[in-house]
Amino acid sequence: MTRSKLLSLLGSYGVVLALLLLILFGWLRYDYFLGFFNITSVLRYNSMFALVALGMCFVIMTGGIDLSVGSTAALGSVVAALFSPQGAWIGLGAGVGAGLCVGLVNATLVTRLKIMPFVATLATMLAASGTALLLADNQSVSVSYESGFTTLGQDNLLGFPIPAWIALAAYVVGWVVLNFTSTGRGVLAVGGNEDATRMMGLPADRIKFLVYLASGGLAGLAGVILAAQFGAGQPIEGVGWELFAIAAVVVGGTLLTGGVGSVGATLAGVLLLGILFNVLNFENGKGWISLSAYWQSVIRGLFLLIVVILQAKLSARSTAAVKEY
Amino acid sequence: MDTDDLLSMTGIDKRFAGIPALSAASFSVRRGEVHALIGQNGAGKSTLIKVLTGYHRRDAGDVAFDGKPFEVSSPQQAQANGISTIYQEINLVPYRSITENICLGREKRKFGFLDWSAMHREAEGLLQRFNIRVDVRRPLMEFNTATQQMVAIARAIGFSAKLVIMDEPTSSLDEREVGVLFNVIRQLKQEGVSVVFVSHKLDELYAVCDRVTIMRDGKTIKTARMDEIEKIDLVSSMLGRNIERTEGHATAFSARDETKIGKVLLSAGNLAIGQIVQDVSFNIRSGEIAGFAGLLGAGRTETARLVFGIDRLRAGEMHYGGKVFDPKRPSDAIAAGMGFCTEDRKSEGIVPEMSVAENMMLALMPKLSKSGIIDEKAQREIVERFIKQLGIKCSGPDQKVRELSGGNQQKVLLGRWLAMNPRLLILDEPTRGIDVGAKGEIQSLIKSLADQGLAVLMISSELEEVIEGADRVFVLREGISVAEFDRAAATEDAVMGAMAHGNAPVIAEARP
């Protein structure tokens, strides 16, 4: 039993351990890895992914998937940029609102019309991307620099990038919702056994509705940060974000079939994949080897595969141990 | 309406795709009464319950609960209005903790947030009524079926319901646990809570119920006081005909022709796989029904899994057809001519979304296909033959198995293995959760299969089924085969004695 406990512990905290080892590796190997500039730029850049992954985490915990987050973020960035001359808050609200609209469509398709999440969000992914390109007239949309909108993406608060604070706040809220509200527990119950959840009298459809809505809103928020950070709404950004988010969620130990998951581990998953990218950049900088962006993708893919295989092995062993009782 | 009535349902109609599931059914429950609801599969019990709890919408009829018209559109509303249900198949969330499974839907809060420690305390308190002390923080899937069942019951009771519906709550409990459950039911009754008790085990009804309502073909046949109705009347009302029963005969098994029993087909010596199977020896001859008797957790299913190659032996050896037999995976056992109907039809046996034909052909598929392409015509013929031969009630080979009753699902599984022309068939609880009529059919089927030369290893928790059905009974106790009885020696007393106390371990000898 102690052995299986150890294994299950390793299963839940493996991602944190891997993250710490990677940071240790980077710190020992590269001079400026833990330098202020590198830390803040890693956080600033990855905060967008963190927001998208948080929404994805909730969707996946219900046993669903949201493929539309990438193009929703692109749409959010364009809408935010278009509204940014009216003021920073209006730009923010418009971007998030655009994301919520996509989320609302997803939620309706999945819960009311009972369309499979994969198909429903694939459709909205295409639609959102098209809408973003239409609104932006097929080019990037410059934001207003007078309204202070760029503060959201470029400035610091107490030494840390504002996007990182936003992401952190979102994760704290996500953690509290998951662990300390009935809706949060319902999310896990729906993913674990939807029929049983309905029989238990929980509002399964409402719970699923809320997670798709939230995922859309968070993707919109990521889009706002994107626009503020790069000074322009980017209709063609966001390609592959959904895959990065799914990867981070899975690396964080959330089961793709739903029912088991963690907000904290998802954040660790985002940081792990983000910092891996960062380490590869540093390695390039050392000049020993030269890896193109394509190779970096290959390496990240392999890494994801290793994590998933390890997880499968760990969970197989710990359930085997449990079964012997 | 009787003023004592807590619940009164009258003239209830419900159709599915035009086919009536309930027609003018009625049902009433008094305050503080334990009311049995029985009937064959497809009689409409489950539909009636689901109509009551708002899972299905009724087409016609009136429901009054607690003196008021009762209109709910979801189990959640029913729950909020005082009706809690424990469904037949345990409907919980395996990955989540016991506490969550008990408290989901009525969480305790503090400052608007979940109060975990209060919820853990509540879960512990409710389970203590069943004398169960477990770590309620652990995921439910780590616990055995009986504990899971108790969690389901604790959950229902926790809703401070006026009416608790229990749909076959005892099917996964052992005798001691059933006793505990009955105490809880009596306790509920004293508190004025009414209980609707659905069960196929007639003795249980007499032990705990006040009245009984019998349903057949979607209609209410009869309501009577338990102490005024004979077992035979219950059964005949359910079946709708007077069935012939020999005195003291509770199953459809009848005496067997000993000459039909051949040579030893499978012999197993000192099988072991850790705690749960420590030392099990037995043998089966072709044309023989060998029964495994034992309490829950005696290692019967686990032994069968070893024979079928699902789990690997740690010690001991098997001989099959005169040769050493060491299956590494189920396909080895299937190739050797074995079939295994599992106890857990829902998760290990049927594929609910697939058709009757597809389910039946799953195991046979490799044999029926030529270079990977399935021979549709041959498949069709086999399926139709078995539907007829086993008397499977379905609209046709293309009906989804999910839509069949438990008894018919079991027959589909039987058909799956029979289509392989097996020499040995392992049946784990072949009649669990199946109504009395279909049960008899399956029992006669098992006997006629053995008469045709099939060796049958039958695991059953119903004593009478093993005693009357098996040519030899092997009793397992805590992972050890403790006794072997032939048909003449296998009396209820002898077998129960061995189950409870155990004898010196027997070494099964090969008989001529």
Short mmCIF file of C-alpha atoms in Angstrom, two decimals, chain B residues 114-439:
data_model
loop_
_atom_site.label_atom_id
_atom_site.label_comp_id
_atom_site.label_asym_id
_atom_site.label_seq_id
_atom_site.Cartn_x
_atom_site.Cartn_y
_atom_site.Cartn_z
CA LEU B 114 -18.03 24.16 0.48
CA ASP B 115 -17.39 23.10 4.04
CA TRP B 116 -15.37 19.97 3.45
CA SER B 117 -14.89 18.97 7.07
CA ALA B 118 -18.62 19.18 7.78
CA MET B 119 -19.34 17.09 4.68
CA HIS B 120 -16.76 14.47 5.64
CA ARG B 121 -18.33 14.28 9.11
CA GLU B 122 -21.78 13.87 7.62
CA ALA B 123 -20.64 11.12 5.25
CA GLU B 124 -18.95 9.30 8.10
CA GLY B 125 -22.04 9.65 10.26
CA LEU B 126 -24.39 8.29 7.63
CA LEU B 127 -22.15 5.32 6.93
CA GLN B 128 -21.87 4.58 10.61
CA ARG B 129 -25.56 3.72 10.59
CA PHE B 130 -24.47 0.77 8.45
CA ASN B 131 -21.51 0.02 10.70
CA ILE B 132 -19.16 1.03 7.94
CA ARG B 133 -16.01 2.87 8.88
CA VAL B 134 -13.93 3.89 5.91
CA ASP B 135 -11.80 6.80 4.83
CA VAL B 136 -14.47 8.89 3.16
CA ARG B 137 -11.82 10.99 1.44
CA ARG B 138 -10.70 8.12 -0.79
CA PRO B 139 -12.11 7.68 -4.30
CA LEU B 140 -15.14 5.43 -4.41
CA MET B 141 -13.58 3.07 -6.95
CA GLU B 142 -11.12 1.82 -4.35
CA PHE B 143 -13.92 0.13 -2.42
CA ASN B 144 -15.78 -3.10 -3.05
CA THR B 145 -19.25 -3.31 -4.50
CA ALA B 146 -20.99 -3.77 -1.17
CA THR B 147 -19.47 -0.61 0.24
CA GLN B 148 -20.40 1.26 -2.93
CA GLN B 149 -23.96 0.05 -2.57
CA MET B 150 -24.04 1.25 1.03
CA VAL B 151 -22.72 4.62 -0.13
CA ALA B 152 -25.60 4.83 -2.59
CA ILE B 153 -28.05 4.07 0.19
CA ALA B 154 -26.40 6.50 2.58
CA ARG B 155 -26.70 9.14 -0.11
CA ALA B 156 -30.42 8.53 -0.55
CA ILE B 157 -31.08 8.58 3.19
CA GLY B 158 -29.04 11.73 3.62
CA PHE B 159 -31.60 13.67 1.65
CA SER B 160 -34.06 13.32 4.55
CA ALA B 161 -36.53 11.83 2.16
CA LYS B 162 -40.12 10.94 2.92
CA LEU B 163 -39.94 8.12 0.40
CA VAL B 164 -36.84 6.09 -0.42
CA ILE B 165 -36.99 3.89 -3.49
CA MET B 166 -34.56 0.98 -3.50
CA ASP B 167 -34.26 -0.82 -6.81
CA GLU B 168 -32.65 -4.19 -6.03
CA PRO B 169 -30.43 -2.87 -3.29
CA THR B 170 -29.29 -6.29 -2.12
CA SER B 171 -28.02 -7.74 -5.37
CA SER B 172 -24.42 -6.97 -4.50
CA LEU B 173 -24.58 -7.43 -0.74
CA ASP B 174 -23.66 -10.50 1.28
CA GLU B 175 -25.89 -11.90 3.99
CA ARG B 176 -24.47 -9.86 6.84
CA GLU B 177 -24.73 -6.67 4.83
CA VAL B 178 -28.30 -7.49 3.87
CA GLY B 179 -29.04 -7.82 7.58
CA VAL B 180 -27.54 -4.40 8.21
CA LEU B 181 -29.59 -2.94 5.37
CA PHE B 182 -32.79 -4.43 6.77
CA ASN B 183 -32.06 -2.84 10.12
CA VAL B 184 -31.67 0.50 8.41
CA ILE B 185 -34.94 -0.01 6.56
CA ARG B 186 -36.71 -0.79 9.84
CA GLN B 187 -35.12 2.27 11.39
CA LEU B 188 -36.38 4.42 8.51
CA LYS B 189 -39.82 2.95 8.94
CA GLN B 190 -39.84 3.89 12.61
CA GLU B 191 -38.94 7.43 11.66
CA GLY B 192 -42.03 7.43 9.45
CA VAL B 193 -40.15 7.18 6.17
CA SER B 194 -41.73 5.00 3.51
CA VAL B 195 -39.61 2.61 1.49
CA VAL B 196 -40.32 1.10 -1.90
CA PHE B 197 -38.33 -2.10 -2.15
CA VAL B 198 -37.74 -3.74 -5.50
CA SER B 199 -36.18 -7.17 -5.32
CA HIS B 200 -36.25 -10.53 -7.02
CA LYS B 201 -35.37 -12.39 -3.85
CA LEU B 202 -38.72 -13.40 -2.45
CA ASP B 203 -37.40 -14.30 1.01
CA GLU B 204 -36.18 -10.75 1.42
CA LEU B 205 -39.63 -9.40 0.73
CA TYR B 206 -41.08 -11.51 3.52
CA ALA B 207 -38.32 -10.44 5.85
CA VAL B 208 -38.79 -6.72 5.57
CA CYS B 209 -41.87 -5.66 3.59
CA ASP B 210 -45.41 -4.86 4.79
CA ARG B 211 -47.22 -4.94 1.48
CA VAL B 212 -46.46 -5.96 -2.05
CA THR B 213 -47.57 -4.73 -5.46
CA ILE B 214 -47.15 -7.06 -8.41
CA MET B 215 -46.80 -5.73 -11.94
CA ARG B 216 -47.03 -7.50 -15.26
CA ASP B 217 -46.96 -6.17 -18.83
CA GLY B 218 -47.14 -2.57 -17.70
CA LYS B 219 -50.21 -3.12 -15.53
CA THR B 220 -50.72 -3.41 -11.81
CA ILE B 221 -51.92 -6.93 -11.15
CA LYS B 222 -52.38 -7.02 -7.43
CA THR B 223 -51.55 -5.34 -4.14
CA ALA B 224 -51.58 -7.47 -0.98
CA ARG B 225 -50.28 -7.67 2.56
CA MET B 226 -47.09 -9.72 2.71
CA ASP B 227 -48.41 -11.88 5.54
CA GLU B 228 -51.48 -12.80 3.53
CA ILE B 229 -49.85 -13.93 0.33
CA GLU B 230 -47.98 -17.15 -0.42
CA LYS B 231 -44.71 -17.28 -2.33
CA ILE B 232 -46.32 -19.38 -5.01
CA ASP B 233 -49.00 -16.73 -5.49
CA LEU B 234 -46.38 -14.04 -5.91
CA VAL B 235 -44.62 -16.03 -8.58
CA SER B 236 -47.76 -17.04 -10.42
CA SER B 237 -49.11 -13.48 -10.37
CA MET B 238 -45.83 -12.27 -11.82
CA LEU B 239 -45.77 -14.90 -14.53
CA GLY B 240 -49.47 -14.68 -15.19
CA ARG B 241 -49.91 -18.43 -15.20
CA ASN B 242 -49.92 -21.25 -12.70
CA ILE B 243 -46.47 -22.70 -12.75
CA GLU B 244 -45.89 -26.24 -11.69
CA ARG B 245 -43.50 -26.59 -8.83
CA THR B 246 -42.32 -29.69 -7.14
CA GLU B 247 -42.36 -29.42 -3.38
CA GLY B 248 -39.15 -27.84 -2.09
CA HIS B 249 -37.92 -27.02 -5.57
CA ALA B 250 -37.09 -23.36 -5.99
CA THR B 251 -35.31 -23.33 -9.31
CA ALA B 252 -36.00 -24.65 -12.78
CA PHE B 253 -33.17 -27.14 -12.49
CA SER B 254 -34.33 -30.75 -12.53
CA ALA B 255 -32.62 -34.08 -11.94
CA ARG B 256 -29.93 -34.93 -14.42
CA ASP B 257 -29.08 -38.07 -16.27
CA GLU B 258 -25.73 -39.11 -14.78
CA THR B 259 -24.73 -41.02 -17.90
CA LYS B 260 -24.47 -37.73 -19.78
CA ILE B 261 -21.45 -36.82 -17.67
CA GLY B 262 -18.17 -37.72 -19.33
CA LYS B 263 -14.47 -37.54 -18.55
CA VAL B 264 -12.62 -34.84 -16.69
CA LEU B 265 -12.19 -31.84 -18.97
CA LEU B 266 -10.55 -29.35 -16.68
CA SER B 267 -8.73 -29.99 -13.47
CA ALA B 268 -7.15 -27.30 -11.39
CA GLY B 269 -4.77 -27.92 -8.51
CA ASN B 270 -3.81 -25.45 -5.79
CA LEU B 271 -4.44 -22.30 -7.79
CA ALA B 272 -3.24 -19.16 -6.10
CA ILE B 273 -2.95 -15.44 -6.82
CA GLY B 274 -2.21 -13.71 -3.54
CA GLN B 275 -4.77 -13.10 -0.82
CA ILE B 276 -7.99 -13.49 -2.69
CA VAL B 277 -7.24 -16.93 -4.17
CA GLN B 278 -4.91 -18.88 -1.95
CA ASP B 279 -5.43 -22.54 -2.66
CA VAL B 280 -8.24 -23.63 -4.92
CA SER B 281 -8.57 -27.10 -6.41
CA PHE B 282 -11.45 -28.48 -8.44
CA ASN B 283 -12.27 -30.33 -11.62
CA ILE B 284 -15.06 -30.36 -14.15
CA ARG B 285 -16.15 -33.18 -16.43
CA SER B 286 -17.73 -32.66 -19.80
CA GLY B 287 -21.47 -32.63 -19.60
CA GLU B 288 -21.28 -31.68 -15.95
CA ILE B 289 -22.46 -28.61 -14.12
CA ALA B 290 -19.95 -27.77 -11.42
CA GLY B 291 -21.08 -25.17 -8.92
CA PHE B 292 -18.95 -22.73 -6.96
CA ALA B 293 -20.57 -21.77 -3.68
CA GLY B 294 -19.21 -19.27 -1.22
CA LEU B 295 -19.78 -15.92 0.39
CA LEU B 296 -18.88 -12.66 -1.30
CA GLY B 297 -15.13 -12.36 -1.48
CA ALA B 298 -14.54 -16.12 -1.23
CA GLY B 299 -12.55 -15.95 -4.46
CA ARG B 300 -15.02 -17.60 -6.83
CA THR B 301 -14.97 -14.99 -9.57
CA GLU B 302 -11.23 -14.55 -9.16
CA THR B 303 -10.71 -18.30 -9.65
CA ALA B 304 -12.81 -18.18 -12.81
CA ARG B 305 -10.69 -15.28 -14.06
CA LEU B 306 -7.58 -17.42 -13.59
CA VAL B 307 -9.12 -20.26 -15.59
CA PHE B 308 -10.04 -17.88 -18.37
CA GLY B 309 -6.59 -16.26 -18.52
CA ILE B 310 -7.73 -12.79 -17.45
CA ASP B 311 -5.33 -12.86 -14.52
CA ARG B 312 -2.12 -14.87 -14.41
CA LEU B 313 -1.57 -17.67 -11.94
CA ARG B 314 1.02 -17.18 -9.23
CA ALA B 315 1.03 -20.83 -8.22
CA GLY B 316 -0.73 -24.09 -9.00
CA GLU B 317 -1.49 -25.69 -12.32
CA MET B 318 -4.35 -26.60 -14.61
CA HIS B 319 -4.94 -29.46 -17.01
CA TYR B 320 -7.43 -29.11 -19.80
CA GLY B 321 -8.38 -32.00 -22.04
CA GLY B 322 -5.47 -34.01 -20.65
CA LYS B 323 -2.83 -31.37 -21.37
CA VAL B 324 -1.20 -28.75 -19.21
CA PHE B 325 -3.18 -25.54 -19.58
CA ASP B 326 -1.60 -22.17 -18.92
CA PRO B 327 -3.64 -19.39 -20.52
CA LYS B 328 -1.78 -16.10 -20.78
CA ARG B 329 -4.74 -14.11 -22.01
CA PRO B 330 -8.45 -14.70 -22.60
CA SER B 331 -7.89 -15.43 -26.29
CA ASP B 332 -5.87 -18.52 -25.24
CA ALA B 333 -8.84 -19.78 -23.24
CA ILE B 334 -11.26 -18.95 -26.06
CA ALA B 335 -9.06 -20.80 -28.54
CA ALA B 336 -9.14 -23.79 -26.20
CA GLY B 337 -12.94 -23.73 -26.34
CA MET B 338 -13.93 -21.80 -23.23
CA GLY B 339 -16.52 -19.11 -22.76
CA PHE B 340 -17.00 -16.72 -19.82
CA CYS B 341 -20.25 -14.89 -19.03
CA THR B 342 -19.19 -12.30 -16.51
CA GLU B 343 -20.99 -11.26 -13.37
CA ASP B 344 -20.84 -7.61 -14.30
CA ARG B 345 -22.85 -7.56 -17.50
CA LYS B 346 -22.84 -3.80 -17.70
CA SER B 347 -19.13 -3.13 -17.66
CA GLU B 348 -17.50 -6.36 -18.78
CA GLY B 349 -20.02 -8.14 -20.93
CA ILE B 350 -22.27 -6.27 -23.27
CA VAL B 351 -21.47 -3.32 -25.47
CA PRO B 352 -24.74 -1.45 -24.88
CA GLU B 353 -24.66 0.75 -27.95
CA MET B 354 -24.09 -2.18 -30.31
CA SER B 355 -26.84 -4.33 -31.74
CA VAL B 356 -27.87 -7.77 -30.59
CA ALA B 357 -26.15 -9.26 -33.63
CA GLU B 358 -22.93 -7.34 -33.12
CA ASN B 359 -22.78 -8.22 -29.45
CA MET B 360 -23.32 -11.85 -30.19
CA MET B 361 -20.67 -11.91 -32.88
CA LEU B 362 -17.91 -10.11 -30.96
CA ALA B 363 -16.04 -13.23 -29.91
CA LEU B 364 -16.74 -15.13 -33.09
CA MET B 365 -15.69 -12.33 -35.42
CA PRO B 366 -12.14 -13.60 -36.08
CA LYS B 367 -13.47 -17.01 -37.06
CA LEU B 368 -16.20 -15.68 -39.31
CA SER B 369 -14.08 -13.32 -41.31
CA LYS B 370 -12.11 -14.20 -44.37
CA SER B 371 -8.95 -12.10 -44.65
CA GLY B 372 -10.47 -9.51 -42.39
CA ILE B 373 -13.84 -9.22 -44.09
CA ILE B 374 -16.84 -10.39 -42.13
CA ASP B 375 -19.14 -12.91 -43.72
CA GLU B 376 -22.45 -11.07 -43.21
CA LYS B 377 -24.64 -13.93 -44.31
CA ALA B 378 -23.13 -16.56 -42.04
CA GLN B 379 -23.31 -14.05 -39.18
CA ARG B 380 -26.97 -13.36 -39.81
CA GLU B 381 -27.85 -17.04 -39.79
CA ILE B 382 -26.07 -17.75 -36.54
CA VAL B 383 -27.61 -14.74 -34.82
CA GLU B 384 -31.12 -15.59 -35.89
CA ARG B 385 -30.67 -19.22 -34.84
CA PHE B 386 -29.64 -18.21 -31.33
CA ILE B 387 -32.31 -15.55 -30.96
CA LYS B 388 -34.81 -18.31 -31.63
CA GLN B 389 -33.07 -21.04 -29.65
CA LEU B 390 -32.52 -18.92 -26.55
CA GLY B 391 -35.85 -17.15 -26.82
CA ILE B 392 -34.32 -13.67 -26.83
CA LYS B 393 -37.08 -11.08 -26.79
CA CYS B 394 -36.00 -8.33 -29.16
CA SER B 395 -37.38 -6.54 -32.18
CA GLY B 396 -34.68 -8.16 -34.29
CA PRO B 397 -30.92 -8.67 -34.60
CA ASP B 398 -30.41 -4.93 -35.10
CA GLN B 399 -31.99 -3.74 -31.87
CA LYS B 400 -29.51 -2.15 -29.50
CA VAL B 401 -28.67 -4.34 -26.55
CA ARG B 402 -29.05 -1.35 -24.24
CA GLU B 403 -32.80 -1.50 -24.86
CA LEU B 404 -33.20 -5.14 -23.75
CA SER B 405 -34.09 -6.31 -20.26
CA GLY B 406 -31.45 -7.85 -18.02
CA GLY B 407 -32.57 -11.40 -18.73
CA ASN B 408 -32.41 -10.89 -22.46
CA GLN B 409 -29.02 -9.20 -22.21
CA GLN B 410 -27.80 -12.27 -20.38
CA LYS B 411 -29.16 -14.48 -23.13
CA VAL B 412 -27.30 -12.41 -25.73
CA LEU B 413 -24.12 -13.02 -23.77
CA LEU B 414 -24.86 -16.72 -23.56
CA GLY B 415 -25.46 -16.70 -27.30
CA ARG B 416 -22.12 -14.98 -27.82
CA TRP B 417 -20.29 -17.88 -26.26
CA LEU B 418 -22.52 -20.66 -27.53
CA ALA B 419 -21.90 -19.46 -31.06
CA MET B 420 -18.28 -20.47 -30.51
CA ASN B 421 -19.25 -24.10 -29.82
CA PRO B 422 -17.40 -24.11 -26.51
CA ARG B 423 -16.49 -27.18 -24.48
CA LEU B 424 -16.46 -25.31 -21.18
CA LEU B 425 -18.64 -22.39 -20.25
CA ILE B 426 -18.03 -20.33 -17.13
CA LEU B 427 -21.17 -18.61 -15.87
CA ASP B 428 -20.65 -16.03 -13.16
CA GLU B 429 -23.97 -15.27 -11.46
CA PRO B 430 -25.97 -16.18 -14.57
CA THR B 431 -29.30 -15.15 -13.08
CA ARG B 432 -28.35 -12.09 -11.05
CA GLY B 433 -30.75 -9.21 -11.52
CA ILE B 434 -33.03 -11.27 -13.71
CA ASP B 435 -36.70 -11.75 -12.90
CA VAL B 436 -38.12 -15.05 -11.79
CA GLY B 437 -39.55 -16.11 -15.13
CA ALA B 438 -36.44 -15.43 -17.20
CA LYS B 439 -34.39 -16.96 -14.42
#
